[in-house]
PDB file of C-alpha atoms and ligand atoms in Angstrom:
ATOM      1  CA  UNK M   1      75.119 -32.080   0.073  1.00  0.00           C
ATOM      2  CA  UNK M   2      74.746 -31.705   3.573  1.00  0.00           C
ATOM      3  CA  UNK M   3      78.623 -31.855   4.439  1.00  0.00           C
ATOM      4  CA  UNK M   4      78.032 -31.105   8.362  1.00  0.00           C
ATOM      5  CA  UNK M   5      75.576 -33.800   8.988  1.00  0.00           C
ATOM      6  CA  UNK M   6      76.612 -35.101  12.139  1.00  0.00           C
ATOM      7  CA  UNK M   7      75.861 -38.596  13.128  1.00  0.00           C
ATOM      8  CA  UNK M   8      76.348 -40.595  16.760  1.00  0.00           C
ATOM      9  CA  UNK M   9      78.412 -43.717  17.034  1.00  0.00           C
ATOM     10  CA  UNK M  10      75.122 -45.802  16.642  1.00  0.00           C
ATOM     11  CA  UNK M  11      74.048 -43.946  13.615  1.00  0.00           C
ATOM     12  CA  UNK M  12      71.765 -41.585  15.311  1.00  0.00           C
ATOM     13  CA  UNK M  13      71.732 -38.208  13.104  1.00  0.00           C
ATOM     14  CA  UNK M  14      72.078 -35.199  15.547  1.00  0.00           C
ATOM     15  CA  UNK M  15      70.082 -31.870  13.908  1.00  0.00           C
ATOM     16  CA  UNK M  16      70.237 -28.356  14.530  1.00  0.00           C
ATOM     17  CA  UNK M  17      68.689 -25.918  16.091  1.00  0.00           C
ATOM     18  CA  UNK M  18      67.315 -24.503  13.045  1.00  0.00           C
ATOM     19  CA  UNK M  19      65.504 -28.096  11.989  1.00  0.00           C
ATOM     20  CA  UNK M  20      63.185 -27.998  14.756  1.00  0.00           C
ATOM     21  CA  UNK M  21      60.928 -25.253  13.138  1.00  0.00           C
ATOM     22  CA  UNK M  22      60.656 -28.203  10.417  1.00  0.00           C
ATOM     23  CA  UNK M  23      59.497 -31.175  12.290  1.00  0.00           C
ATOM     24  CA  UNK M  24      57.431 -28.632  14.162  1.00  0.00           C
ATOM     25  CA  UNK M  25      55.202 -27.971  11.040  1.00  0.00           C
ATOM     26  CA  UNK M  26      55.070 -31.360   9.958  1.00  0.00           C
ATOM     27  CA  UNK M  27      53.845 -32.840  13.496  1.00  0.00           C
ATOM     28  CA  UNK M  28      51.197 -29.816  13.400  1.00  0.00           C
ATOM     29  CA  UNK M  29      50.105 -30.919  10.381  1.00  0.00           C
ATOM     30  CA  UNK M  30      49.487 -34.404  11.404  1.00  0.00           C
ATOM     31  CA  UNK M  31      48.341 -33.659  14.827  1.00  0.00           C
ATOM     32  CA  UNK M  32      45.173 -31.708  13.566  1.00  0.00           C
ATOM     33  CA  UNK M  33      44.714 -34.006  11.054  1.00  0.00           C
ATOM     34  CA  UNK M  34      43.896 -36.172  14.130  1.00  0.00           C
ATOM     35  CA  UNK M  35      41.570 -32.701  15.514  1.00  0.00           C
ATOM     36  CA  UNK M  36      39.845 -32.886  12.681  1.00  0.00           C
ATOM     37  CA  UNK M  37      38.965 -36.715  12.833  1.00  0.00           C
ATOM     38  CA  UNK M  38      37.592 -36.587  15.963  1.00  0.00           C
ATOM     39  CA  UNK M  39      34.134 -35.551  14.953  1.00  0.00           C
ATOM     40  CA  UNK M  40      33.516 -38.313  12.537  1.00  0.00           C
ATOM     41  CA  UNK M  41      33.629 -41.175  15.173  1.00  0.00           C
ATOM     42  CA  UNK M  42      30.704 -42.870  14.710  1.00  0.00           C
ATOM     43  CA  UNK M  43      28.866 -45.894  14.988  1.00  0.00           C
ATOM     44  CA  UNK M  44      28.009 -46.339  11.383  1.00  0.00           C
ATOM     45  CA  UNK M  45      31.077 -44.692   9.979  1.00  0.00           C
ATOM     46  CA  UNK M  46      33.787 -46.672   7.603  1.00  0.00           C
ATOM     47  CA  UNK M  47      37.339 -46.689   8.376  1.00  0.00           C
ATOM     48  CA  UNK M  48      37.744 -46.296   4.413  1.00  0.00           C
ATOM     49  CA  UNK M  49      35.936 -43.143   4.920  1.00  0.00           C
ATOM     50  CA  UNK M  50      37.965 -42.207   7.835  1.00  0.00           C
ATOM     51  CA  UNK M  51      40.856 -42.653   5.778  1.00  0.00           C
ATOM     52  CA  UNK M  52      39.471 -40.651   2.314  1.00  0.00           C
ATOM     53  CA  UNK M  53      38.918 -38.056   4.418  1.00  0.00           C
ATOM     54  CA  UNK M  54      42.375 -37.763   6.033  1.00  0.00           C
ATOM     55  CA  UNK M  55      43.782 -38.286   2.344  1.00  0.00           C
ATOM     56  CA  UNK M  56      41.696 -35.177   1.658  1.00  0.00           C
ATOM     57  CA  UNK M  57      43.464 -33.371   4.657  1.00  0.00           C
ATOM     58  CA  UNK M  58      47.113 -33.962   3.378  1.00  0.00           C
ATOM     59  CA  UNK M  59      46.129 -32.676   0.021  1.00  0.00           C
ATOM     60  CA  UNK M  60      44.139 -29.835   0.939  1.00  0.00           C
ATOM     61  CA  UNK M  61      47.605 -28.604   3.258  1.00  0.00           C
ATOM     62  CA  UNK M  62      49.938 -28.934   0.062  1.00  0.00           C
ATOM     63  CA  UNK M  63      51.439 -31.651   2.355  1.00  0.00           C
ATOM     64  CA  UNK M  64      52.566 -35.259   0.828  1.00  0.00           C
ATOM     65  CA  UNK M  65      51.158 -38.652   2.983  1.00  0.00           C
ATOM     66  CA  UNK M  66      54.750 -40.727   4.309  1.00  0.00           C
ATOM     67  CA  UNK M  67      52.382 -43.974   4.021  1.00  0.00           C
ATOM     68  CA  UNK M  68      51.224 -44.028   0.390  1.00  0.00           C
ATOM     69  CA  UNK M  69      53.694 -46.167  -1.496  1.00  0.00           C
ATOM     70  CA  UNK M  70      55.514 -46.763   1.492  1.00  0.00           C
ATOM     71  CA  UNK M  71      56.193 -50.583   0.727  1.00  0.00           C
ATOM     72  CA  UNK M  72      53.488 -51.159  -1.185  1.00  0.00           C
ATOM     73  CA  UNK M  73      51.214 -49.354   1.407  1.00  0.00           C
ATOM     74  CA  UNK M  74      48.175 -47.543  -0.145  1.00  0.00           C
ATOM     75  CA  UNK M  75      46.654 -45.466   2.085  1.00  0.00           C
ATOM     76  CA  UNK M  76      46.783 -42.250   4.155  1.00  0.00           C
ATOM     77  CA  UNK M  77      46.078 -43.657   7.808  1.00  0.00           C
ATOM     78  CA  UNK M  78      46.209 -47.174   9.447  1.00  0.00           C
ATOM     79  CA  UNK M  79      43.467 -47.338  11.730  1.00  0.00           C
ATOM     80  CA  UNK M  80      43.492 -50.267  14.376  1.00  0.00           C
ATOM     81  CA  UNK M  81      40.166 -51.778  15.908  1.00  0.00           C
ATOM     82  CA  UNK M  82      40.172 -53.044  19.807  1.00  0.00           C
ATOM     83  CA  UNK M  83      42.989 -56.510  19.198  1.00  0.00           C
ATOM     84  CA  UNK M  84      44.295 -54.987  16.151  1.00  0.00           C
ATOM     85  CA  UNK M  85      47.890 -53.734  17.723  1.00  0.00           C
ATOM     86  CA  UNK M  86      48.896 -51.578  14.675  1.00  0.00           C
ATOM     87  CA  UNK M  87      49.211 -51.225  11.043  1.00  0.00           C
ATOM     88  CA  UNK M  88      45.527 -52.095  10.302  1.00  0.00           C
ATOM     89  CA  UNK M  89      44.195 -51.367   6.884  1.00  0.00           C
ATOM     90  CA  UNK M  90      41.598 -48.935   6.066  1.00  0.00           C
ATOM     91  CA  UNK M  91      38.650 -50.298   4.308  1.00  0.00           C
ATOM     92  CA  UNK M  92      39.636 -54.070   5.186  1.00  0.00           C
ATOM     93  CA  UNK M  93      37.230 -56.338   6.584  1.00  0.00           C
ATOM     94  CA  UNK M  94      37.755 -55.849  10.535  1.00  0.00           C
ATOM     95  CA  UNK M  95      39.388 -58.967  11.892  1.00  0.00           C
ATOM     96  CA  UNK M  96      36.943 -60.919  14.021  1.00  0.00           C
ATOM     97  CA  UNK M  97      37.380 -60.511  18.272  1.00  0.00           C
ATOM     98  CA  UNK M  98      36.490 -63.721  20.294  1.00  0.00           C
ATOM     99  CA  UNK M  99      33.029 -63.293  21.613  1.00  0.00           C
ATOM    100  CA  UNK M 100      32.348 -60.675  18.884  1.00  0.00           C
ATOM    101  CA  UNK M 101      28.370 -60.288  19.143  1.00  0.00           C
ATOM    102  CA  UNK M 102      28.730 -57.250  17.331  1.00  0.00           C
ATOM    103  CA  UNK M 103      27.302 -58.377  13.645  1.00  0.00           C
ATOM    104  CA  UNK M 104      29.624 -55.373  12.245  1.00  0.00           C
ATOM    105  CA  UNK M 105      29.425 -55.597   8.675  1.00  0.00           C
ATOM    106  CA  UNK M 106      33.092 -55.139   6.853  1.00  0.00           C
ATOM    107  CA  UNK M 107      34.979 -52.024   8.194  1.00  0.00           C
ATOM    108  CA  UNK M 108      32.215 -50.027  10.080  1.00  0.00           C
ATOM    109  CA  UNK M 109      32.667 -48.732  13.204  1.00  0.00           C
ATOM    110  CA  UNK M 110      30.517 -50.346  16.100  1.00  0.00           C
ATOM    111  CA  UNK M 111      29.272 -49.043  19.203  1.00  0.00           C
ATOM    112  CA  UNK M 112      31.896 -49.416  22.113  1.00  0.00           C
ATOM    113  CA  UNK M 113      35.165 -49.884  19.714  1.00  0.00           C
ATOM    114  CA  UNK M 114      38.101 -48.394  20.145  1.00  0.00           C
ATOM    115  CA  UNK M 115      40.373 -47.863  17.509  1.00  0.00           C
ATOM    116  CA  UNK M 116      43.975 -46.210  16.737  1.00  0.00           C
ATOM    117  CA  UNK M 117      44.522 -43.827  13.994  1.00  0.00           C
ATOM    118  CA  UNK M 118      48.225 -43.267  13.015  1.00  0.00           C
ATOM    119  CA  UNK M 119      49.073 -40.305  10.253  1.00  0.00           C
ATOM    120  CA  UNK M 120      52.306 -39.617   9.133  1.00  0.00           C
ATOM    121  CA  UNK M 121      52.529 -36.661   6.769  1.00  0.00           C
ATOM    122  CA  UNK M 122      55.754 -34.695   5.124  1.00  0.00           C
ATOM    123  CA  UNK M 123      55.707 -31.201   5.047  1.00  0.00           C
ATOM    124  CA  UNK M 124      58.912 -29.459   3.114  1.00  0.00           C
ATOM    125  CA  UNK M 125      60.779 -32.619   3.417  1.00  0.00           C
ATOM    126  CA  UNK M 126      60.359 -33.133   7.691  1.00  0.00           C
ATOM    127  CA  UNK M 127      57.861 -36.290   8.530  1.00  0.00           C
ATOM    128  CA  UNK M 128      55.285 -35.825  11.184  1.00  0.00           C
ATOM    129  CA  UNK M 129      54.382 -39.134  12.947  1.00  0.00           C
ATOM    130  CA  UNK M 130      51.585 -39.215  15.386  1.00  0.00           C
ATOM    131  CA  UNK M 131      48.634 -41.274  16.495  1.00  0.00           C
ATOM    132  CA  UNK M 132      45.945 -41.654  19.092  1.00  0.00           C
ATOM    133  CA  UNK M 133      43.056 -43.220  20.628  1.00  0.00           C
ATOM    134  CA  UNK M 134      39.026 -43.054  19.753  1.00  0.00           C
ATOM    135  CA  UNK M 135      35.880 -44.229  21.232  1.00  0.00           C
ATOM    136  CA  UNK M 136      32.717 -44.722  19.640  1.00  0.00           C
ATOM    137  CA  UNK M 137      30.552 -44.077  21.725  1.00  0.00           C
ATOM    138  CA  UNK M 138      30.288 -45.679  25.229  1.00  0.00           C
ATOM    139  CA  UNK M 139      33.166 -47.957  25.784  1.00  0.00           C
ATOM    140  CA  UNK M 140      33.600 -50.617  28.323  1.00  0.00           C
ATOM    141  CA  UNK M 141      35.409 -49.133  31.543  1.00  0.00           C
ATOM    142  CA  UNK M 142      38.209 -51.926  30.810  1.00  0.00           C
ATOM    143  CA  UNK M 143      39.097 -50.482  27.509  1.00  0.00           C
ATOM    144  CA  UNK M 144      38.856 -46.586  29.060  1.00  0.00           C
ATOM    145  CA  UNK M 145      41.513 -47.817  31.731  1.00  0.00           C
ATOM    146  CA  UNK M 146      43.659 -48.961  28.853  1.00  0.00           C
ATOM    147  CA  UNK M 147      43.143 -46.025  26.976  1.00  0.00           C
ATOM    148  CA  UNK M 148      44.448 -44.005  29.937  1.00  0.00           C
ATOM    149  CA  UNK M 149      47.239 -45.969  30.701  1.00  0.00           C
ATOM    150  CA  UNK M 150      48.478 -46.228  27.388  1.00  0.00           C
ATOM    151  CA  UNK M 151      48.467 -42.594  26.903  1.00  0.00           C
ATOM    152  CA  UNK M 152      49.684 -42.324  30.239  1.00  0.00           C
ATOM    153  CA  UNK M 153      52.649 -44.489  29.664  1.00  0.00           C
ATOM    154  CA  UNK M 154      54.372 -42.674  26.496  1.00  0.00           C
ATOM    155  CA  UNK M 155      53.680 -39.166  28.808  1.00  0.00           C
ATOM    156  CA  UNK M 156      56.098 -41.490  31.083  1.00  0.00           C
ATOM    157  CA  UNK M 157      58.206 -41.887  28.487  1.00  0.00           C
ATOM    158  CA  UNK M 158      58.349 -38.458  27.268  1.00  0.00           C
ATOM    159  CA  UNK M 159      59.363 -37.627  30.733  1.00  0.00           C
ATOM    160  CA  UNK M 160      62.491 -39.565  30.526  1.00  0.00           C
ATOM    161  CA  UNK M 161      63.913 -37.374  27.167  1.00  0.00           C
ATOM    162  CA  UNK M 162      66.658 -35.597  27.925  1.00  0.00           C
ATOM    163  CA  UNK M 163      70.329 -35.293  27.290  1.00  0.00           C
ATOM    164  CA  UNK M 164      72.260 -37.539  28.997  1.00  0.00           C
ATOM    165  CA  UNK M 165      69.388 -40.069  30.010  1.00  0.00           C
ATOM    166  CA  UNK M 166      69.439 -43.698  27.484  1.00  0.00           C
ATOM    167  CA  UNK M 167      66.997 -45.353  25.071  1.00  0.00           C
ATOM    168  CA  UNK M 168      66.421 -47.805  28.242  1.00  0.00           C
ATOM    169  CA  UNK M 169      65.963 -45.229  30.403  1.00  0.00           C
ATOM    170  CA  UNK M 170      62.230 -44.553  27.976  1.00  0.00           C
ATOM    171  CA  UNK M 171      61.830 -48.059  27.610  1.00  0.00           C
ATOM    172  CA  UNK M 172      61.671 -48.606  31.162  1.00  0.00           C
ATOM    173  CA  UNK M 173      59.889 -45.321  32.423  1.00  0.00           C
ATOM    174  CA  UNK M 174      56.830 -46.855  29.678  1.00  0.00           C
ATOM    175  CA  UNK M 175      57.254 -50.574  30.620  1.00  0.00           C
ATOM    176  CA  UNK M 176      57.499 -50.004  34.491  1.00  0.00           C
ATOM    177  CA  UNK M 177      54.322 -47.240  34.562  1.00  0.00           C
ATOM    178  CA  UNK M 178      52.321 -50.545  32.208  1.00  0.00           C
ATOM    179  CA  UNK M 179      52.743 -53.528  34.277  1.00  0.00           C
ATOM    180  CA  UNK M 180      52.347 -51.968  37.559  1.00  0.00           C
ATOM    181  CA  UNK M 181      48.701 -51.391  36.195  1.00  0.00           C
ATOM    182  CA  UNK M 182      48.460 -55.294  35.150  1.00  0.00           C
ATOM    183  CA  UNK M 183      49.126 -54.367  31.726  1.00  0.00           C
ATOM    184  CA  UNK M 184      51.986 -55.421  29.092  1.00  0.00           C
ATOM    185  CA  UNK M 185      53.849 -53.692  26.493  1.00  0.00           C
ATOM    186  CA  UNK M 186      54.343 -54.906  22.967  1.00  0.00           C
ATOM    187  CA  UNK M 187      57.589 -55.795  22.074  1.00  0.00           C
ATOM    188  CA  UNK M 188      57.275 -56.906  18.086  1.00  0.00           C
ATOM    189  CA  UNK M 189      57.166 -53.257  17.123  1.00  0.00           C
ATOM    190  CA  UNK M 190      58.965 -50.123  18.414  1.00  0.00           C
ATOM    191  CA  UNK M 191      59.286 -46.400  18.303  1.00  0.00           C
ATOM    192  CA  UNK M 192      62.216 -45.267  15.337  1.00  0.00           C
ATOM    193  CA  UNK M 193      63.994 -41.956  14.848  1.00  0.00           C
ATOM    194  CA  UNK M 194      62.591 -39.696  11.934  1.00  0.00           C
ATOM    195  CA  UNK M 195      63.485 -36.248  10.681  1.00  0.00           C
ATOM    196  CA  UNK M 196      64.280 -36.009   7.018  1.00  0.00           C
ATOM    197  CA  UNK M 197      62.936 -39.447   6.547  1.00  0.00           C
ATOM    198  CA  UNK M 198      60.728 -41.808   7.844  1.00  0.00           C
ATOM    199  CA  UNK M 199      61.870 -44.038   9.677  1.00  0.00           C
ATOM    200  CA  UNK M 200      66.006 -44.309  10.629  1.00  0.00           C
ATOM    201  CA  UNK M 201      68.067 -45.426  13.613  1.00  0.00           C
ATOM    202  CA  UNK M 202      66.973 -45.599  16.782  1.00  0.00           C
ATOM    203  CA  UNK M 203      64.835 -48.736  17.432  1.00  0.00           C
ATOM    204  CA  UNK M 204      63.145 -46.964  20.554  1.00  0.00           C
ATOM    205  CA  UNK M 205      61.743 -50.124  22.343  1.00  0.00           C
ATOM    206  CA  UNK M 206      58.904 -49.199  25.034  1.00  0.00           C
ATOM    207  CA  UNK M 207      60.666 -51.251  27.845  1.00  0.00           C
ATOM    208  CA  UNK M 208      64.045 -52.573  28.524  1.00  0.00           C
ATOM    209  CA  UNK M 209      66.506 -51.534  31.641  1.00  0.00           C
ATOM    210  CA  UNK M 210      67.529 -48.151  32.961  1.00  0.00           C
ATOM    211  CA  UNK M 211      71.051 -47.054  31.882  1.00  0.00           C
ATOM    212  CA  UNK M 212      70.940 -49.301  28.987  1.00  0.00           C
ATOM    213  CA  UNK M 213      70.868 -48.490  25.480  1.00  0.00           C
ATOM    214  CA  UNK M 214      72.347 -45.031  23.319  1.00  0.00           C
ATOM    215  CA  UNK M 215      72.975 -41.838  25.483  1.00  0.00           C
ATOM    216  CA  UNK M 216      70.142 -39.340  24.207  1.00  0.00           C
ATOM    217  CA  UNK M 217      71.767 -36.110  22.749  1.00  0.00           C
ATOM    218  CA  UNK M 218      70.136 -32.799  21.600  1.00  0.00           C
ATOM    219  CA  UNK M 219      69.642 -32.584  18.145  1.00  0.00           C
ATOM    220  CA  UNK M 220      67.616 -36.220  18.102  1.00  0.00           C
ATOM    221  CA  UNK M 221      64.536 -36.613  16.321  1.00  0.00           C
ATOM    222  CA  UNK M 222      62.329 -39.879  17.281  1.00  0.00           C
ATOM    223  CA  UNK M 223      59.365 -41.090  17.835  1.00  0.00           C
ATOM    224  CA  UNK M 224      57.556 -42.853  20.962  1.00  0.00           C
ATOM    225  CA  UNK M 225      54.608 -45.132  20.540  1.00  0.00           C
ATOM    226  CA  UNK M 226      53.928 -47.707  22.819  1.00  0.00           C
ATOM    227  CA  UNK M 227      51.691 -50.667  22.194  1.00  0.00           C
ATOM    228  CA  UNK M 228      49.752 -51.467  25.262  1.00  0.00           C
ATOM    229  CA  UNK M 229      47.692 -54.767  25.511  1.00  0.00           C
ATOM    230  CA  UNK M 230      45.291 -55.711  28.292  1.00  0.00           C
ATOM    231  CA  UNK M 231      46.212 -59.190  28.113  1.00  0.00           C
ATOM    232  CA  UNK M 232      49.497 -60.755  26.883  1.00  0.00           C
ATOM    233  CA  UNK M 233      52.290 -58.939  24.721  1.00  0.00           C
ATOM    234  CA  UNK M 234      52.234 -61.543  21.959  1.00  0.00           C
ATOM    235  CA  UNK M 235      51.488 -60.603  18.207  1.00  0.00           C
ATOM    236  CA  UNK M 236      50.761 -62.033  14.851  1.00  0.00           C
ATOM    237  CA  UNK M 237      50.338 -60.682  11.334  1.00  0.00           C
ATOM    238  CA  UNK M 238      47.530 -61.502   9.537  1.00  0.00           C
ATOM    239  CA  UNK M 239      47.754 -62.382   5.835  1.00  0.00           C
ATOM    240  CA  UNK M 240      47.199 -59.526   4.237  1.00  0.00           C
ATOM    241  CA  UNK M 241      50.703 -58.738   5.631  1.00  0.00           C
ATOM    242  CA  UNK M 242      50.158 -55.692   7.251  1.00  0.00           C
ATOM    243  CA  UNK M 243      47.535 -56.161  10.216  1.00  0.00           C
ATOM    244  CA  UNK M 244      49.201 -56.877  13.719  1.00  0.00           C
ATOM    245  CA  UNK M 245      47.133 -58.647  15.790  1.00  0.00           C
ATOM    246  CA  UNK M 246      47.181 -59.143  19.609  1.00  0.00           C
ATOM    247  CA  UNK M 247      47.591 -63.284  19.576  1.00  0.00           C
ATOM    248  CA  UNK M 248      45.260 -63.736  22.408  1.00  0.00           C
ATOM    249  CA  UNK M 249      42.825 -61.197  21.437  1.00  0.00           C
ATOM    250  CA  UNK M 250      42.985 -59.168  24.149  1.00  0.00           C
ATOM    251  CA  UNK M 251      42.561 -55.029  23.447  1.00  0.00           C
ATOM    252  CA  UNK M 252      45.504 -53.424  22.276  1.00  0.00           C
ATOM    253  CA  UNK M 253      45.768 -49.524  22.417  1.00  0.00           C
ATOM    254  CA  UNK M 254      48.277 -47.198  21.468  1.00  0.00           C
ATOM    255  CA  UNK M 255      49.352 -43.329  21.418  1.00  0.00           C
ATOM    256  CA  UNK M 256      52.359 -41.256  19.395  1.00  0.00           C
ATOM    257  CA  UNK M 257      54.338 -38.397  19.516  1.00  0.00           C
ATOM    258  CA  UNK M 258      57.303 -37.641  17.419  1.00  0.00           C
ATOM    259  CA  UNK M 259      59.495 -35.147  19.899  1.00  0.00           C
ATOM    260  CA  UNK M 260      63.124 -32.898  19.305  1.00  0.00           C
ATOM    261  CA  UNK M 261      65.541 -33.730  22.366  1.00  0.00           C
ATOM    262  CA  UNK M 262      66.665 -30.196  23.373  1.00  0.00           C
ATOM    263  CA  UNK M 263      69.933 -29.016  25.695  1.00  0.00           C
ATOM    264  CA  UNK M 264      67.553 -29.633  28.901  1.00  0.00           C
ATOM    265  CA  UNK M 265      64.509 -32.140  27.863  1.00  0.00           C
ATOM    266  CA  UNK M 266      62.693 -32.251  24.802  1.00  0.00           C
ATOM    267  CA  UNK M 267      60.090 -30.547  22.207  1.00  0.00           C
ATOM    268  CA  UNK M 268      56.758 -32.731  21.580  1.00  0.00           C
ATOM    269  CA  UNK M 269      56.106 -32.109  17.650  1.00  0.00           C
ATOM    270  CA  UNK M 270      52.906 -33.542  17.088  1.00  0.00           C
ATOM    271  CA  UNK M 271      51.173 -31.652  20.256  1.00  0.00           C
ATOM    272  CA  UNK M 272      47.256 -31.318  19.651  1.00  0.00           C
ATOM    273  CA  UNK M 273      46.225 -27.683  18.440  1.00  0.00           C
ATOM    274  CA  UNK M 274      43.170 -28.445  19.761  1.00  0.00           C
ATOM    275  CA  UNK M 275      44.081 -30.035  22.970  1.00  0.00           C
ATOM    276  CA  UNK M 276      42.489 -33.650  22.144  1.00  0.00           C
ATOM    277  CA  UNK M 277      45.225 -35.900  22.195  1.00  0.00           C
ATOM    278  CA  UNK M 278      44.545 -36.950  25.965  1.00  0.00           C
ATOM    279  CA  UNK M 279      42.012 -39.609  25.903  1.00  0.00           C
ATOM    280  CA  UNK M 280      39.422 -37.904  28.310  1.00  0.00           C
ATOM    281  CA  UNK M 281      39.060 -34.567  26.137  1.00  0.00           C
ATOM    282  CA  UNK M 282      35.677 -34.972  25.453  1.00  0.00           C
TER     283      UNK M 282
HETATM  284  N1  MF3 N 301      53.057 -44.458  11.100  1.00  0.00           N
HETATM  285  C1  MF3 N 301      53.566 -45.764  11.388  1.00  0.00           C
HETATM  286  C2  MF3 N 301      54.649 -45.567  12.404  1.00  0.00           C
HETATM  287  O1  MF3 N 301      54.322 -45.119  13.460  1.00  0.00           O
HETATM  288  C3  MF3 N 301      54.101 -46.460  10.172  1.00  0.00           C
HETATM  289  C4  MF3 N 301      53.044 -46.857   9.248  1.00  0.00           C
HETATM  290  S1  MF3 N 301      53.757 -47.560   7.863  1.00  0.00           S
HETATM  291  C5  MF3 N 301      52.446 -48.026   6.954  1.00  0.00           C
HETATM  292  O2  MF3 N 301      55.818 -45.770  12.235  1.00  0.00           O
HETATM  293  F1  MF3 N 301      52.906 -48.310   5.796  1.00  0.00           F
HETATM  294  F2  MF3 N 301      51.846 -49.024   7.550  1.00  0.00           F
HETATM  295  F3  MF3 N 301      51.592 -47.021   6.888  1.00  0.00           F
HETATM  296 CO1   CO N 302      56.018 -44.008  14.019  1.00  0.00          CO
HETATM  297 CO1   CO N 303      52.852 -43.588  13.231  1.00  0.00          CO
END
């Protein structure tokens, strides 16, 4: 047993030094994952063959997928079309968008979707947590804006890591950067702390007030991943219990980083080997 874990008052597990080499191979992992994705957007293309292939990925590194079996979750990746806000299924019919003149049969990818792919892999016991945005193809310059701001929002956020700074202090840096561009944040689903398992205290909301919330310390492993929908914040599940929908069907997007505070900001884990996590790489 681990007889010098130390803990915060609000249950927030502190790590050392030596832990960050840990969660820095598991967000690699997961972040090139994502690289290697990237090439096999296409109009055409399944999400359940999206989602074999990142299966094949985890394997292939020796590495274990956090998602299958997670409660009663059965695959490797959830990948989330235009209103779907998070948590969609791979290989599930894609839920139908008002005005949808697409004719997309089942889960194939359509010209001018966007879509969210969030992998979550353990490597050694440490849980990398990461996902971003793709196009296929040309997009509509509404859903590149969102895109952008999204992206640029959790970047906001990141900002706002270090010791000393709170929980509100990311919330609001993400919520403030959002609706100044006429966007709004999602609040049904939030950001959690991670490390040695997947998902633990903090709740890390993606708005809320500065000053407010737990005082960040080094040694804290979370995750940021904002939810940002074009039109209102509202969501429902659908009833395969898993899909999060935006209520008014408005385009949701959404990016994530799992990141180590350190003594004087913090350490992004899932950083892109490649350099294509920012949405204009290509
Ligand atoms: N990776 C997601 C997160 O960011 C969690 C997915 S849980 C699943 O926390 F079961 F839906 F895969
Ligand atoms: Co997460
Ligand atoms: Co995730």
């Amino acid at each position: 047993m681990d007889d010098k874990m130390r803990v915060t008052k609000e249950g927030i597990r502190l790590y050392d030094s030596a832990d960050f080499a840990g969660m820095h191979a598991a967000g690699k992992l997961a972040a090139e994952i994502l690289d290697r994705v990237a090439p096999m957007i296409a109009p055409g293309v399944t999400t359940a063959e999206l989602d074999a292939a990142i299966e094949a990925m985890v394997d292939e590194a020796g590495a274990v997928s956090a998602t299958i079996g997670y409660k009663g979750y059965k695959h490797a990746s959830c990948i989330s079309l235009n209103h779907v806000v998070c948590h969609g299924i791979p290989g599930s019919k894609t839920p139908k968008m008002k005005n949808d003149k697409t004719g997309r049969k089942h889960d194939e990818l359509v010209e001018g979707d966007i879509l969210n792919i969030d992998v979550t892999v353990v490597v050694d016991g440490w849980y990398g947590d990461t996902s971003r945005m793709y196009k296929v193809g040309k997009i509509k310059s509404f859903a590149d804006r969102l895109i952008q701001v999204t992206h640029d929002a959790l970047m906001e956020g990141i900002a706002a890591v270090k010791p000393g700074n709170t929980f509100g202090d990311i919330g609001h840096a993400i919520q403030k950067y959002a609706e100044a561009q006429r966007m709004s944040v999602v609040r049904d689903f939030c950001g959690h702390g991670l490390g040695r398992v997947f998902h633990s205290p903090p709740n890390v909301l993606h708005y809320g007030r500065p000053g407010t919330g737990a005082v960040l310390e080094e040694g804290m492993f979370f995750t940021i991943e904002p939810m940002i929908n074009l039109g209102r914040p509202e969501t429902k599940i659908l009833s395969d219990d898993w899909t999060a929908i935006t209520r008014d069907k408005s385009l949701s997007a959404q990016f994530e980083h799992s990141v180590g505070v350190t003594a004087d900001g913090c350490e992004i884990f899932t950083l892109s080997p490649a350099g294509k996590f920012h949405p204009t790489w290509d």
